[in-house]
């Protein structure tokens, strides 16, 4: 019974979104505004995970919605809006980070990534609090190359499937898998380096 | 079983393996301390990071939405698409647009045409479009466009109300860089001007560009006029006029001036678009010798120019960007009337192309990311 109720709600929400998208494609600004409200948190979150500070994330979010707004008449409503907007925001974030002063990008090979992985000792997590770890992971993510970072954010933070990530970034599922593995290894190595211990 | 590759473990952790593969890995992980430890530490790190997220406050989102709205004040936001501005500006700069300056008594002050091709000997005052000549209705998006929108969904407003509508407002300093003709206007000693767009030929729908004339009212009461006869070949008068007014508006945006629209085909100009692109494009498009590339059979007499979002002109060839040339060929094939004319296409960051003759939603592959958001100028 409860499941049916949930399905009903989800179906209704989907219908509402579809209606809004159709109106937005026709140029209805108010409908697009409502779509912005529906997606702004997720878009901002992706943007923030992909960049170094809140200000940059707001710029990226705003820019992504502006791009979507201008290209909305080209959007085909049979496709999923979230895939489209995620593609725009990740591309915007990647371009944004490239336009900033380049930091040395870190890409570790698999061997380097082995550090610390065999340990069963949770010393670091015991000694450092969660916020330290969150910061350390965020710092590590920021040091990834844009290609690795986008895959990492979309999978680990947004919990999208490999197929969805591949569709958003226009890469093969196998590429998603290998990039994600490299990203995970790099992040872990960098976190260990920053916290000076093992996980 | 030896330990699986980390990539496979990672995929297992993400539930991305087939049932059989997953079962095999699960059995191994359950009995392998090393793999179990890897999975646990990875999960811990990722969960802490994911759950450590804090949404920004509601106020910040409201602020962003307000900014978005301000950047797109027109009702139909797709009209803000820069393609048409850039297209119009480039076409006007390339082909030439006739501009007259007349004083308030109607005497011709100077001919500051960008083109030498104008053959109309009629004095500017006689060519000028008088408000009295307006048909019953005109289409103008005015300073108070909201009110007009509310009163009339089609932006169609009575002629008597349109007469005083201000379309553009900018300061002298803002327009000095936009074009040689505008420099001349500034040299007349004006401290600023406003413009009014007029249309005739019956009610104009929002999407038409059938504008017959535009006047720019100088601070010293001189008028700069763009008339139907000034339109270069291949452009509607509305395009010609819009191109000039958009170009002139470019500087205006830097001062935070509201951008207004003349006629149905132009809506509010995005600030970043004007500042970063239109002016750059205007400046560079005058050098026709930068046009490079010769295409295939159908395109053998065509020239293609690609202006990147950075404002620079990219080199282009059919080998560098084959999908573009395929598209151009199909555009010309299905629109033979495009021959000997100029069109503009806009390619967004996802490769979606828009412009005349291009089917909605057409996507082409970009040579590289620097070509995203570029404008393509083709002379077929």
Coordinates of C-alpha atoms in Angstrom, one line a residue, chain B residues 97 99-102 109-116 172 175-191 193 216 218 220 222-224:
Chain B
X97 CA 25.1 49.6 -43.2
X99 CA 23.6 55.6 -41.3
X100 CA 22.5 59.1 -41.5
X101 CA 22.7 61.8 -39.0
X102 CA 20.2 64.5 -39.3
X109 CA 24.7 66.7 -41.1
X110 CA 26.9 64.0 -42.4
X111 CA 26.9 60.7 -44.1
X112 CA 28.7 58.4 -41.9
X113 CA 27.9 55.3 -43.7
X114 CA 30.1 52.2 -43.1
X115 CA 29.5 51.2 -46.7
X116 CA 30.2 53.1 -49.8
X172 CA 28.8 58.8 -24.4
X175 CA 29.6 54.0 -27.3
X176 CA 32.9 55.2 -28.4
X177 CA 34.4 51.9 -29.1
X178 CA 31.5 50.2 -30.8
X179 CA 31.9 51.3 -34.4
X180 CA 33.4 54.1 -36.5
X181 CA 30.0 55.5 -37.2
X182 CA 29.2 55.8 -33.6
X183 CA 32.5 57.6 -33.1
X184 CA 31.3 60.2 -35.5
X185 CA 28.1 60.5 -33.6
X186 CA 30.0 61.1 -30.5
X187 CA 32.1 63.7 -32.3
X188 CA 28.9 65.7 -32.7
X189 CA 29.2 66.6 -29.1
X190 CA 26.3 64.6 -27.8
X191 CA 26.4 63.3 -24.3
X193 CA 21.2 59.3 -26.8
X216 CA 18.5 57.4 -32.2
X218 CA 20.9 62.4 -29.6
X220 CA 21.5 67.6 -28.7
X222 CA 20.1 65.3 -33.6
X223 CA 18.7 62.1 -34.9
X224 CA 20.6 59.1 -36.2

